[in-house]
Amino acid sequence: MNEEDVVSRLKEAFGDKVSEFKTAPRRVFFYTPPEHYKEVVRFLAEKLGFVHLQAITATDLGDEIEVMPHLGRGLTVSVRTRVPKDKPVVDSVVDVIPGASVHEREAHDMLGVEFRGNPNLTRILLPEDWPKGVYPLRREAKLAPPKPIRGGKE
Amino acid sequence: MSFSSSYERFFDIPIGPQHPALKEPILLRLIVEGEHVVAADVDVSYTHRGVERAMQERNYIQNIYLAERICGICNVAHTLCYCQNIEGLYDVEIPSRALYIRVLVEELARIHSHLLWLGVAAHEIGFDTLFMYIWRDRERVMDLIEEITGNRVTSAINTIGGVRRDIKPETCDRCLKAMDYLEERIKYYKKVCEIDPTVIARCAGVGILKPKDAIRLCAVGPTLRASNIKNDVRADDPYAVHDEVPFNVIVYDTNDTLARVLVRIDEMLESINMVRYCIEHMPSGPVRVRLKLSPPVGEHLSRVEAPRGELIHYVKSNGTEKPERYKVRTPTFGNIPALCEMLTSKGDYVVNIADVPIAFASIDPCLSCTARVVMLDREKEKLWVGSLDRLRRWRGWG
Amino acid sequence: MAMLLEVFKHLFKKRATLMYPFGDREKIPVPEGLRGKISFNRDLCIGCGLCARFCPSGAAELVEDEKGKRPIFHIDRCLFCAQCEEVCPRKAITLTKTFEIAGFDRSNLVVK
Amino acid sequence: MGITMWSRLRSPWLLHFNTGGCNGCDIEVLAALTPRYDLERFGCLLKGSPRHADVMVVTGPVTRQVRDRLIRVYEQMPEPKFVVAVGACACSGGVFRGCYNVYPGLDAVLPVDAYIPGCPPKPEAIINGVAALLAKLGGKL
């Protein structure tokens, strides 16, 4: 299956629910609205065989947060969806791809994205005493290194 | 799920974060019933340093060295992936001599990493003689890397637009000589691992990961290939000159730790042949093109087969000299769910506490990579084992 | 067991250990192009500040002296990546082969 | 020099603590123990327990999570104890200086007796640093 096949299969199955197609050698990027996101991932995993989840990239775009899982082993298909920053909720794909759990927790920890349906969405990598509501990869986060606890220099 | 209510019969053994058997700060929590491990939980958040945020605050040149220090052992793979990624934004042709040097150094680093792992694995099963011999031979590779790049570990050879140092003809000769020596030694170690009763008793049948589970849990690298799944980024998604350099993807079908040992040994032999091929077929010409500091607006996803498996970097640029978003997914992270699976007894398959170190080491965990972004943590009463139970339910057993 | 023969054979081979730091100190193989301690030539420096701009760890710091701007190098922060050597337009910065640079006080670990 | 101190200097036992580094320094510390460099020539032993150790060899930048564990391990070591910071990250934070989860150097958390810069330092440099520390302690007495 090459890039064109993936694009045509997606267009055939979802019509105008998928858009913004962008292809490069062995890479496909496209957009789908958050309400169809899970459906599209399920189609990719179960019908087209993209069962391997490489990563979930979450990006702060200013007003919106972009959530983008990268699927596949040879060919990489990236499903892009955007959710508003004040209410960043998106469906979890953890029941389609069990390996997604930790990726979703990471995005939750770093950018505060809520994955509806992920049963274990807890803090995974920041310290336990990290202040609530501060997400290190959001643009507005003001972060400083910790203060020295003894008289080291600087 | 509350820990105390559901696991009353069980003991909880925490190992780490500072422990003689561990070289890195990690908290390994085992839920045991008698001698048998019934659930495992890994917390590696101790090495979270905030690399992704730091990458957004530095320019593209500084980020090469930051990417290099995500992981010291697979630093060549990280810089290679980073540089490919940024070059993808420029859409520029890299001189083929540079690509050959990249592959050469990458394969040398793979040999060094696998030898290191083999030594550590021998140490984990209590076979320190093998550990010492392997680490003695590993110094030959370290000398080569030092000679080519200027440092034993962090190579700093890849840069945006090519490589920073050319390789000298006399280094090539020494490299070929060292490859002959290493090939003989590695074949010897393969024989040892195949016939030595200590290795077989400790590795065969330990840490089983079935092919079905390996796919479902998104395992990568040698862990996946030891479960009889032919998958290698170098073959599936060739980068640099991997479409020209011939090599075989090694698979073994016994799914256990011994298979992972043998996969890595055979991969080293393949790497030796690739190094030889690179030296013999290296074209002449420049090794670097100069590029502007600020790449054009765009995004790019780059994949590299690091010694531990598939490595993914994603960049989004906004036309300034700093990236807008830089995302790294390291191979050990992909293997952690598979590790928890290996360490869980079920049915006839039993994991003893004594098997934990080697089963844990068999994925070649490199936590400094992993915890840069991630990990499983315990929050008060909520345990990862709880969600592992759920994972099991989704897969339809247990 | 499989290694017993190998172990005996090694009784009669050359030793693998380098006797550093005793005796054959000069024989330590330091390859050409090792990235060691920075050396800085003040006379060549024009104070452009490129080293400080590209230093990944902030080891090069720009300061003023009687002849104008110049960098000082904090060896305790240095990554020995040679990026400063690469960007320096006047070749004022070179990386030497010195690697024995342990110190007891951070304020001494500075190259001026 | 008392006999206790004499023996301590002839056989310092090391404790290796990785505070969250990139593994580069760790494999060099480990390489210093293997046949090529063989740190055990000096009577050095790598110990697992802090209660047996005289010298703590710290590699890596100190992260927020690991700080309390590091202090606790340090407090468990018997007096007199010495701390050696190996690598740029332990000396000053190195490339991670300014990251939100990283302390600016080991001496922001613990008193440090010797610094071995390098990223990572060669095993020879580590041996040199430990030997220099022991020589300094021997000279003081």
PDB file of N, CA and C in Angstrom, chain B residues 64-65 68 75-84 87 98 101-103 105-106 149 155-165:
ATOM      1  N   ILE B  64      21.362  20.324  18.113  1.00  0.00           N
ATOM      2  CA  ILE B  64      22.061  19.094  17.715  1.00  0.00           C
ATOM      3  C   ILE B  64      22.674  18.458  18.952  1.00  0.00           C
ATOM      4  N   TYR B  65      23.334  19.306  19.756  1.00  0.00           N
ATOM      5  CA  TYR B  65      24.058  18.772  20.913  1.00  0.00           C
ATOM      6  C   TYR B  65      23.105  18.406  22.030  1.00  0.00           C
ATOM      7  N   GLU B  68      21.791  15.065  21.050  1.00  0.00           N
ATOM      8  CA  GLU B  68      22.820  14.064  21.281  1.00  0.00           C
ATOM      9  C   GLU B  68      22.795  13.571  22.719  1.00  0.00           C
ATOM     10  N   ASN B  75      23.601   8.098  20.960  1.00  0.00           N
ATOM     11  CA  ASN B  75      23.698   9.499  20.544  1.00  0.00           C
ATOM     12  C   ASN B  75      23.809   9.648  19.035  1.00  0.00           C
ATOM     13  N   VAL B  76      24.429   8.691  18.357  1.00  0.00           N
ATOM     14  CA  VAL B  76      24.556   8.813  16.903  1.00  0.00           C
ATOM     15  C   VAL B  76      23.182   8.729  16.255  1.00  0.00           C
ATOM     16  N   ALA B  77      22.355   7.804  16.739  1.00  0.00           N
ATOM     17  CA  ALA B  77      21.017   7.668  16.177  1.00  0.00           C
ATOM     18  C   ALA B  77      20.208   8.936  16.412  1.00  0.00           C
ATOM     19  N   HIS B  78      20.350   9.532  17.590  1.00  0.00           N
ATOM     20  CA  HIS B  78      19.572  10.742  17.869  1.00  0.00           C
ATOM     21  C   HIS B  78      20.003  11.907  16.984  1.00  0.00           C
ATOM     22  N   THR B  79      21.314  12.113  16.841  1.00  0.00           N
ATOM     23  CA  THR B  79      21.724  13.238  15.996  1.00  0.00           C
ATOM     24  C   THR B  79      21.389  12.961  14.540  1.00  0.00           C
ATOM     25  N   LEU B  80      21.520  11.708  14.129  1.00  0.00           N
ATOM     26  CA  LEU B  80      21.184  11.367  12.748  1.00  0.00           C
ATOM     27  C   LEU B  80      19.722  11.687  12.479  1.00  0.00           C
ATOM     28  N   CYS B  81      18.862  11.270  13.402  1.00  0.00           N
ATOM     29  CA  CYS B  81      17.438  11.491  13.234  1.00  0.00           C
ATOM     30  C   CYS B  81      17.139  12.990  13.240  1.00  0.00           C
ATOM     31  N   TYR B  82      17.772  13.700  14.144  1.00  0.00           N
ATOM     32  CA  TYR B  82      17.549  15.143  14.233  1.00  0.00           C
ATOM     33  C   TYR B  82      17.989  15.831  12.949  1.00  0.00           C
ATOM     34  N   CYS B  83      19.180  15.509  12.480  1.00  0.00           N
ATOM     35  CA  CYS B  83      19.697  16.209  11.304  1.00  0.00           C
ATOM     36  C   CYS B  83      18.885  15.876  10.067  1.00  0.00           C
ATOM     37  N   GLN B  84      18.483  14.609   9.918  1.00  0.00           N
ATOM     38  CA  GLN B  84      17.628  14.240   8.786  1.00  0.00           C
ATOM     39  C   GLN B  84      16.334  15.027   8.804  1.00  0.00           C
ATOM     40  N   GLU B  87      17.019  18.612   7.786  1.00  0.00           N
ATOM     41  CA  GLU B  87      17.321  18.649   6.355  1.00  0.00           C
ATOM     42  C   GLU B  87      16.058  18.427   5.542  1.00  0.00           C
ATOM     43  N   ALA B  98      28.940  12.021   2.774  1.00  0.00           N
ATOM     44  CA  ALA B  98      28.458  12.303   4.129  1.00  0.00           C
ATOM     45  C   ALA B  98      27.495  11.220   4.582  1.00  0.00           C
ATOM     46  N   ILE B 101      29.400   8.163   5.552  1.00  0.00           N
ATOM     47  CA  ILE B 101      30.067   8.299   6.855  1.00  0.00           C
ATOM     48  C   ILE B 101      29.038   8.175   7.979  1.00  0.00           C
ATOM     49  N   ARG B 102      27.850   8.753   7.758  1.00  0.00           N
ATOM     50  CA  ARG B 102      26.803   8.627   8.774  1.00  0.00           C
ATOM     51  C   ARG B 102      26.464   7.174   9.042  1.00  0.00           C
ATOM     52  N   VAL B 103      26.280   6.417   7.960  1.00  0.00           N
ATOM     53  CA  VAL B 103      25.918   5.010   8.149  1.00  0.00           C
ATOM     54  C   VAL B 103      27.062   4.257   8.812  1.00  0.00           C
ATOM     55  N   VAL B 105      29.357   5.400  10.913  1.00  0.00           N
ATOM     56  CA  VAL B 105      29.416   5.699  12.351  1.00  0.00           C
ATOM     57  C   VAL B 105      28.202   5.111  13.064  1.00  0.00           C
ATOM     58  N   GLU B 106      27.054   5.143  12.401  1.00  0.00           N
ATOM     59  CA  GLU B 106      25.850   4.593  13.018  1.00  0.00           C
ATOM     60  C   GLU B 106      26.037   3.104  13.299  1.00  0.00           C
ATOM     61  N   THR B 149      35.712  10.415  15.392  1.00  0.00           N
ATOM     62  CA  THR B 149      34.895  11.555  15.783  1.00  0.00           C
ATOM     63  C   THR B 149      35.544  12.474  16.812  1.00  0.00           C
ATOM     64  N   SER B 155      29.598  11.461  19.881  1.00  0.00           N
ATOM     65  CA  SER B 155      30.408  11.560  18.675  1.00  0.00           C
ATOM     66  C   SER B 155      30.393  12.959  18.072  1.00  0.00           C
ATOM     67  N   ALA B 156      29.283  13.671  18.141  1.00  0.00           N
ATOM     68  CA  ALA B 156      29.155  14.998  17.540  1.00  0.00           C
ATOM     69  C   ALA B 156      29.612  15.001  16.089  1.00  0.00           C
ATOM     70  N   ILE B 157      29.293  13.946  15.360  1.00  0.00           N
ATOM     71  CA  ILE B 157      29.746  13.873  13.970  1.00  0.00           C
ATOM     72  C   ILE B 157      28.685  14.388  13.012  1.00  0.00           C
ATOM     73  N   ASN B 158      27.422  14.129  13.291  1.00  0.00           N
ATOM     74  CA  ASN B 158      26.377  14.577  12.369  1.00  0.00           C
ATOM     75  C   ASN B 158      26.075  16.033  12.613  1.00  0.00           C
ATOM     76  N   THR B 159      25.834  16.741  11.517  1.00  0.00           N
ATOM     77  CA  THR B 159      25.398  18.118  11.653  1.00  0.00           C
ATOM     78  C   THR B 159      24.398  18.383  10.544  1.00  0.00           C
ATOM     79  N   ILE B 160      23.713  19.508  10.639  1.00  0.00           N
ATOM     80  CA  ILE B 160      22.702  19.801   9.631  1.00  0.00           C
ATOM     81  C   ILE B 160      23.418  20.075   8.322  1.00  0.00           C
ATOM     82  N   GLY B 161      23.196  19.231   7.325  1.00  0.00           N
ATOM     83  CA  GLY B 161      23.845  19.395   6.031  1.00  0.00           C
ATOM     84  C   GLY B 161      24.974  18.428   5.780  1.00  0.00           C
ATOM     85  N   GLY B 162      25.214  17.485   6.659  1.00  0.00           N
ATOM     86  CA  GLY B 162      26.266  16.506   6.391  1.00  0.00           C
ATOM     87  C   GLY B 162      26.940  16.042   7.656  1.00  0.00           C
ATOM     88  N   VAL B 163      28.246  15.799   7.557  1.00  0.00           N
ATOM     89  CA  VAL B 163      29.011  15.412   8.744  1.00  0.00           C
ATOM     90  C   VAL B 163      30.122  16.426   8.961  1.00  0.00           C
ATOM     91  N   ARG B 164      30.647  16.448  10.188  1.00  0.00           N
ATOM     92  CA  ARG B 164      31.605  17.492  10.541  1.00  0.00           C
ATOM     93  C   ARG B 164      33.036  17.107  10.257  1.00  0.00           C
ATOM     94  N   ARG B 165      33.324  15.821  10.170  1.00  0.00           N
ATOM     95  CA  ARG B 165      34.703  15.402   9.930  1.00  0.00           C
ATOM     96  C   ARG B 165      34.727  14.400   8.805  1.00  0.00           C
TER      97      ARG B 165
END
